[in-house]
């Protein structure tokens, strides 16, 4: 698990948007506005109300990646667990923060959390053309488990279902 990095890594970078280093922590109610802003950048975004409802779910789990330099929330992941199975519902990283390993860290953190909870399987679905997300999940050993034709709207698209057996030894 990536933690805080040495202090020199916090030196100002060429881009004001580069947020590394970062760390992953549980989402709080105070993060919801920032999370809604990240979510709004993507197709079929959840509304702030939906995000707040998800955050209140008893079976839900949510983590954010926060810049340790600025405190900015730069990504989040959320899902639900029930009787040994979990579904990863959403993951997103702010556009200006992508390709820095933030989503990978969020997935790794979620999988460690699920393994510690004794979850055996994790499922998810994604738009069939979402190649960055597909590559991310395949990197973590998620396997294609099915296709839901025309599952998504706005724009209409098939959903790929993916599954991973969650064992701490595989993380
Ligand atoms: C998908 C998403 C979460 C990836 O976030 P990210 O922080 O940029 O991803 P990371 O830097 O951690 O990359 C981890 C892996 O994901 C894959 N990946 C991420 N972005 C990619 C891209 N643009 N093209 C190809 N592969 C990509 C790669 O396998 C990468 O590993 P690598 O760096 O060793 O090649 C981000 O693009 C996003 O928020 N997209 C919009 C929301 C979304 O589509 N969510 C998924 C819905 S199911």
mmCIF file of C-alpha atoms and ligand atoms in Angstrom:
data_model
loop_
_atom_site.group_PDB
_atom_site.id
_atom_site.type_symbol
_atom_site.label_atom_id
_atom_site.label_comp_id
_atom_site.label_asym_id
_atom_site.label_seq_id
_atom_site.Cartn_x
_atom_site.Cartn_y
_atom_site.Cartn_z
ATOM 1 C CA UNK A 1 0.000 0.000 0.000
ATOM 2 C CA UNK A 2 1.403 3.371 -0.976
ATOM 3 C CA UNK A 3 1.834 5.730 1.934
ATOM 4 C CA UNK A 4 3.167 9.220 2.304
ATOM 5 C CA UNK A 5 6.344 9.717 0.329
ATOM 6 C CA UNK A 6 9.512 11.544 1.332
ATOM 7 C CA UNK A 7 9.142 15.286 1.815
ATOM 8 C CA UNK A 8 11.166 16.193 -1.282
ATOM 9 C CA UNK A 9 8.473 14.518 -3.393
ATOM 10 C CA UNK A 10 6.163 17.392 -2.380
ATOM 11 C CA UNK A 11 8.258 19.940 -4.260
ATOM 12 C CA UNK A 12 6.182 22.114 -6.639
ATOM 13 C CA UNK A 13 5.845 20.489 -10.022
ATOM 14 C CA UNK A 14 5.666 22.004 -13.499
ATOM 15 C CA UNK A 15 1.893 21.496 -13.558
ATOM 16 C CA UNK A 16 -0.311 22.973 -10.830
ATOM 17 C CA UNK A 17 -2.644 20.020 -11.381
ATOM 18 C CA UNK A 18 -0.183 17.270 -10.507
ATOM 19 C CA UNK A 19 -1.275 16.065 -7.097
ATOM 20 C CA UNK A 20 1.177 13.240 -6.285
ATOM 21 C CA UNK A 21 1.970 12.183 -3.610
ATOM 22 C CA UNK A 22 -1.369 10.988 -2.365
ATOM 23 C CA UNK A 23 -2.820 8.558 0.117
ATOM 24 C CA UNK A 24 -6.025 6.546 0.332
ATOM 25 C CA UNK A 25 -8.428 6.851 3.236
ATOM 26 C CA UNK A 26 -12.126 6.199 3.961
ATOM 27 C CA UNK A 27 -14.512 8.744 2.428
ATOM 28 C CA UNK A 28 -16.239 11.123 4.834
ATOM 29 C CA UNK A 29 -19.342 13.250 4.393
ATOM 30 C CA UNK A 30 -17.044 16.228 3.930
ATOM 31 C CA UNK A 31 -15.634 14.656 0.762
ATOM 32 C CA UNK A 32 -18.985 14.391 -1.022
ATOM 33 C CA UNK A 33 -18.802 17.729 -2.831
ATOM 34 C CA UNK A 34 -15.342 17.003 -4.233
ATOM 35 C CA UNK A 35 -16.366 13.468 -5.154
ATOM 36 C CA UNK A 36 -19.477 14.784 -6.939
ATOM 37 C CA UNK A 37 -17.240 17.135 -8.929
ATOM 38 C CA UNK A 38 -15.060 14.229 -10.079
ATOM 39 C CA UNK A 39 -18.099 12.087 -10.812
ATOM 40 C CA UNK A 40 -19.740 14.854 -12.886
ATOM 41 C CA UNK A 41 -16.887 14.635 -15.432
ATOM 42 C CA UNK A 42 -17.912 11.122 -16.489
ATOM 43 C CA UNK A 43 -20.722 9.486 -18.503
ATOM 44 C CA UNK A 44 -23.841 8.531 -16.480
ATOM 45 C CA UNK A 45 -22.674 10.353 -13.343
ATOM 46 C CA UNK A 46 -24.355 9.842 -10.011
ATOM 47 C CA UNK A 47 -25.941 13.009 -8.633
ATOM 48 C CA UNK A 48 -24.713 14.482 -5.333
ATOM 49 C CA UNK A 49 -27.869 13.031 -3.749
ATOM 50 C CA UNK A 50 -27.103 9.548 -5.082
ATOM 51 C CA UNK A 51 -23.541 9.789 -3.799
ATOM 52 C CA UNK A 52 -24.767 10.879 -0.368
ATOM 53 C CA UNK A 53 -27.259 7.998 -0.350
ATOM 54 C CA UNK A 54 -24.511 5.544 -1.240
ATOM 55 C CA UNK A 55 -22.300 6.953 1.475
ATOM 56 C CA UNK A 56 -25.065 6.247 3.996
ATOM 57 C CA UNK A 57 -25.503 2.611 2.890
ATOM 58 C CA UNK A 58 -24.816 0.182 5.700
ATOM 59 C CA UNK A 59 -23.324 -2.405 3.326
ATOM 60 C CA UNK A 60 -21.345 0.229 1.423
ATOM 61 C CA UNK A 61 -17.647 1.053 1.437
ATOM 62 C CA UNK A 62 -16.021 4.144 -0.008
ATOM 63 C CA UNK A 63 -12.435 5.361 -0.198
ATOM 64 C CA UNK A 64 -10.889 8.528 -1.547
ATOM 65 C CA UNK A 65 -7.389 9.366 -2.712
ATOM 66 C CA UNK A 66 -6.237 12.654 -1.228
ATOM 67 C CA UNK A 67 -3.231 14.695 -2.221
ATOM 68 C CA UNK A 68 -0.932 14.801 0.767
ATOM 69 C CA UNK A 69 0.409 18.136 -0.489
ATOM 70 C CA UNK A 70 -2.830 20.060 -1.100
ATOM 71 C CA UNK A 71 -5.515 17.987 0.613
ATOM 72 C CA UNK A 72 -7.401 17.847 -2.690
ATOM 73 C CA UNK A 73 -9.540 14.761 -3.216
ATOM 74 C CA UNK A 74 -8.400 13.418 -6.573
ATOM 75 C CA UNK A 75 -10.251 10.129 -6.899
ATOM 76 C CA UNK A 76 -12.667 7.756 -5.249
ATOM 77 C CA UNK A 77 -13.926 4.197 -5.295
ATOM 78 C CA UNK A 78 -17.106 2.801 -3.811
ATOM 79 C CA UNK A 79 -18.974 -0.464 -3.630
ATOM 80 C CA UNK A 80 -21.103 -2.710 -1.493
ATOM 81 C CA UNK A 81 -20.513 -6.026 0.249
ATOM 82 C CA UNK A 82 -23.094 -8.587 1.262
ATOM 83 C CA UNK A 83 -22.708 -12.170 2.468
ATOM 84 C CA UNK A 84 -19.216 -12.711 1.166
ATOM 85 C CA UNK A 85 -19.679 -10.984 -2.180
ATOM 86 C CA UNK A 86 -18.884 -7.433 -3.198
ATOM 87 C CA UNK A 87 -19.681 -5.177 -6.107
ATOM 88 C CA UNK A 88 -17.368 -2.365 -7.094
ATOM 89 C CA UNK A 89 -19.892 0.288 -8.122
ATOM 90 C CA UNK A 90 -17.851 3.331 -9.069
ATOM 91 C CA UNK A 91 -14.278 4.415 -9.478
ATOM 92 C CA UNK A 92 -13.157 7.719 -10.926
ATOM 93 C CA UNK A 93 -10.110 9.940 -10.882
ATOM 94 C CA UNK A 94 -10.205 13.646 -11.722
ATOM 95 C CA UNK A 95 -9.139 14.258 -15.314
ATOM 96 C CA UNK A 96 -6.102 16.307 -14.334
ATOM 97 C CA UNK A 97 -4.942 13.605 -11.927
ATOM 98 C CA UNK A 98 -5.056 10.562 -14.205
ATOM 99 C CA UNK A 99 -2.174 8.265 -15.163
ATOM 100 C CA UNK A 100 -0.444 8.691 -11.832
ATOM 101 C CA UNK A 101 -1.416 5.343 -10.352
ATOM 102 C CA UNK A 102 -4.288 6.743 -8.291
ATOM 103 C CA UNK A 103 -6.979 4.342 -9.545
ATOM 104 C CA UNK A 104 -4.590 1.426 -9.121
ATOM 105 C CA UNK A 105 -4.027 2.431 -5.520
ATOM 106 C CA UNK A 106 -7.762 2.805 -4.908
ATOM 107 C CA UNK A 107 -8.459 -0.673 -6.337
ATOM 108 C CA UNK A 108 -5.606 -2.205 -4.350
ATOM 109 C CA UNK A 109 -6.897 -0.568 -1.183
ATOM 110 C CA UNK A 110 -10.468 -1.748 -1.816
ATOM 111 C CA UNK A 111 -9.321 -5.320 -2.513
ATOM 112 C CA UNK A 112 -7.257 -5.418 0.678
ATOM 113 C CA UNK A 113 -10.267 -4.101 2.577
ATOM 114 C CA UNK A 114 -12.527 -6.760 1.048
ATOM 115 C CA UNK A 115 -10.044 -9.548 1.739
ATOM 116 C CA UNK A 116 -9.838 -8.423 5.358
ATOM 117 C CA UNK A 117 -13.646 -8.510 5.509
ATOM 118 C CA UNK A 118 -13.637 -12.128 4.279
ATOM 119 C CA UNK A 119 -15.221 -11.279 0.929
ATOM 120 C CA UNK A 120 -14.751 -14.117 -1.561
ATOM 121 C CA UNK A 121 -15.811 -12.560 -4.867
ATOM 122 C CA UNK A 122 -15.871 -9.049 -6.243
ATOM 123 C CA UNK A 123 -17.990 -8.188 -9.288
ATOM 124 C CA UNK A 124 -18.279 -5.088 -11.423
ATOM 125 C CA UNK A 125 -19.564 -3.907 -14.756
ATOM 126 C CA UNK A 126 -18.238 -1.336 -17.163
ATOM 127 C CA UNK A 127 -18.994 0.173 -20.537
ATOM 128 C CA UNK A 128 -17.656 -2.089 -23.281
ATOM 129 C CA UNK A 129 -15.663 0.771 -24.856
ATOM 130 C CA UNK A 130 -14.063 1.914 -21.587
ATOM 131 C CA UNK A 131 -10.600 0.591 -22.413
ATOM 132 C CA UNK A 132 -8.740 2.431 -19.608
ATOM 133 C CA UNK A 133 -11.052 0.880 -17.002
ATOM 134 C CA UNK A 134 -10.866 -2.528 -18.690
ATOM 135 C CA UNK A 135 -7.063 -2.427 -18.581
ATOM 136 C CA UNK A 136 -7.160 -1.315 -14.949
ATOM 137 C CA UNK A 137 -9.399 -4.192 -13.877
ATOM 138 C CA UNK A 138 -7.522 -6.789 -15.939
ATOM 139 C CA UNK A 139 -4.304 -5.621 -14.288
ATOM 140 C CA UNK A 140 -5.867 -6.597 -10.962
ATOM 141 C CA UNK A 141 -6.940 -10.022 -12.199
ATOM 142 C CA UNK A 142 -10.593 -9.331 -12.897
ATOM 143 C CA UNK A 143 -11.878 -11.727 -15.572
ATOM 144 C CA UNK A 144 -14.723 -11.207 -18.018
ATOM 145 C CA UNK A 145 -17.807 -13.003 -16.736
ATOM 146 C CA UNK A 146 -20.497 -11.901 -19.196
ATOM 147 C CA UNK A 147 -21.974 -9.220 -21.406
ATOM 148 C CA UNK A 148 -25.203 -7.267 -20.879
ATOM 149 C CA UNK A 149 -26.425 -6.080 -24.268
ATOM 150 C CA UNK A 150 -27.645 -2.482 -24.299
ATOM 151 C CA UNK A 151 -27.270 -2.183 -20.538
ATOM 152 C CA UNK A 152 -26.184 1.461 -20.476
ATOM 153 C CA UNK A 153 -28.054 4.559 -21.665
ATOM 154 C CA UNK A 154 -26.781 8.054 -22.584
ATOM 155 C CA UNK A 155 -25.018 6.885 -24.694
ATOM 156 C CA UNK A 156 -26.458 3.381 -25.159
ATOM 157 C CA UNK A 157 -23.811 0.698 -24.803
ATOM 158 C CA UNK A 158 -23.217 -2.906 -23.743
ATOM 159 C CA UNK A 159 -21.851 -3.687 -20.294
ATOM 160 C CA UNK A 160 -18.981 -6.084 -19.682
ATOM 161 C CA UNK A 161 -19.365 -7.980 -16.408
ATOM 162 C CA UNK A 162 -16.156 -8.828 -14.588
ATOM 163 C CA UNK A 163 -15.365 -10.954 -11.579
ATOM 164 C CA UNK A 164 -12.398 -11.501 -9.304
ATOM 165 C CA UNK A 165 -11.848 -14.062 -6.588
ATOM 166 C CA UNK A 166 -10.604 -12.070 -3.625
ATOM 167 C CA UNK A 167 -7.892 -13.783 -1.656
ATOM 168 C CA UNK A 168 -5.412 -11.733 0.300
ATOM 169 C CA UNK A 169 -2.620 -13.954 -1.095
ATOM 170 C CA UNK A 170 -3.440 -12.693 -4.607
ATOM 171 C CA UNK A 171 -3.279 -8.984 -3.768
HETATM 172 C C1 LIG B 1 -10.336 4.475 -15.436
HETATM 173 C C2 LIG B 1 -9.711 5.502 -14.484
HETATM 174 C C3 LIG B 1 -10.388 5.363 -13.109
HETATM 175 C C4 LIG B 1 -8.204 5.208 -14.368
HETATM 176 O O1 LIG B 1 -7.644 6.118 -13.425
HETATM 177 P P1 LIG B 1 -6.077 6.456 -13.381
HETATM 178 O O2 LIG B 1 -5.780 6.981 -12.022
HETATM 179 O O3 LIG B 1 -5.713 7.301 -14.526
HETATM 180 O O4 LIG B 1 -5.419 5.018 -13.570
HETATM 181 P P2 LIG B 1 -3.944 4.595 -13.087
HETATM 182 O O5 LIG B 1 -2.976 5.683 -13.399
HETATM 183 O O6 LIG B 1 -4.001 4.109 -11.691
HETATM 184 O O7 LIG B 1 -3.632 3.388 -14.072
HETATM 185 C C5 LIG B 1 -3.739 2.023 -13.613
HETATM 186 C C6 LIG B 1 -3.887 1.113 -14.817
HETATM 187 O O8 LIG B 1 -5.121 1.395 -15.480
HETATM 188 C C7 LIG B 1 -4.943 1.267 -16.894
HETATM 189 N N1 LIG B 1 -5.167 2.579 -17.519
HETATM 190 C C8 LIG B 1 -5.479 3.728 -16.892
HETATM 191 N N2 LIG B 1 -5.674 4.708 -17.790
HETATM 192 C C9 LIG B 1 -5.476 4.163 -19.009
HETATM 193 C C10 LIG B 1 -5.544 4.670 -20.317
HETATM 194 N N3 LIG B 1 -5.864 5.947 -20.580
HETATM 195 N N4 LIG B 1 -5.312 3.824 -21.337
HETATM 196 C C11 LIG B 1 -4.997 2.533 -21.108
HETATM 197 N N5 LIG B 1 -4.911 1.984 -19.868
HETATM 198 C C12 LIG B 1 -5.149 2.796 -18.833
HETATM 199 C C13 LIG B 1 -3.526 0.769 -17.086
HETATM 200 O O9 LIG B 1 -3.560 -0.653 -17.014
HETATM 201 C C14 LIG B 1 -2.836 1.334 -15.873
HETATM 202 O O10 LIG B 1 -1.690 0.613 -15.524
HETATM 203 P P3 LIG B 1 -0.255 1.105 -16.125
HETATM 204 O O11 LIG B 1 -0.105 2.535 -15.699
HETATM 205 O O12 LIG B 1 0.706 0.172 -15.487
HETATM 206 O O13 LIG B 1 -0.377 0.987 -17.615
HETATM 207 C C15 LIG B 1 -9.868 6.951 -15.020
HETATM 208 O O14 LIG B 1 -9.484 6.971 -16.380
HETATM 209 C C16 LIG B 1 -11.271 7.515 -14.886
HETATM 210 O O15 LIG B 1 -11.623 8.103 -13.870
HETATM 211 N N6 LIG B 1 -12.103 7.330 -15.916
HETATM 212 C C17 LIG B 1 -13.470 7.856 -15.886
HETATM 213 C C18 LIG B 1 -14.334 7.066 -14.920
HETATM 214 C C19 LIG B 1 -14.391 5.609 -15.333
HETATM 215 O O16 LIG B 1 -14.389 5.252 -16.491
HETATM 216 N N7 LIG B 1 -14.496 4.723 -14.297
HETATM 217 C C20 LIG B 1 -14.601 3.310 -14.504
HETATM 218 C C21 LIG B 1 -16.033 2.970 -14.671
HETATM 219 S S1 LIG B 1 -16.256 1.225 -14.603
#
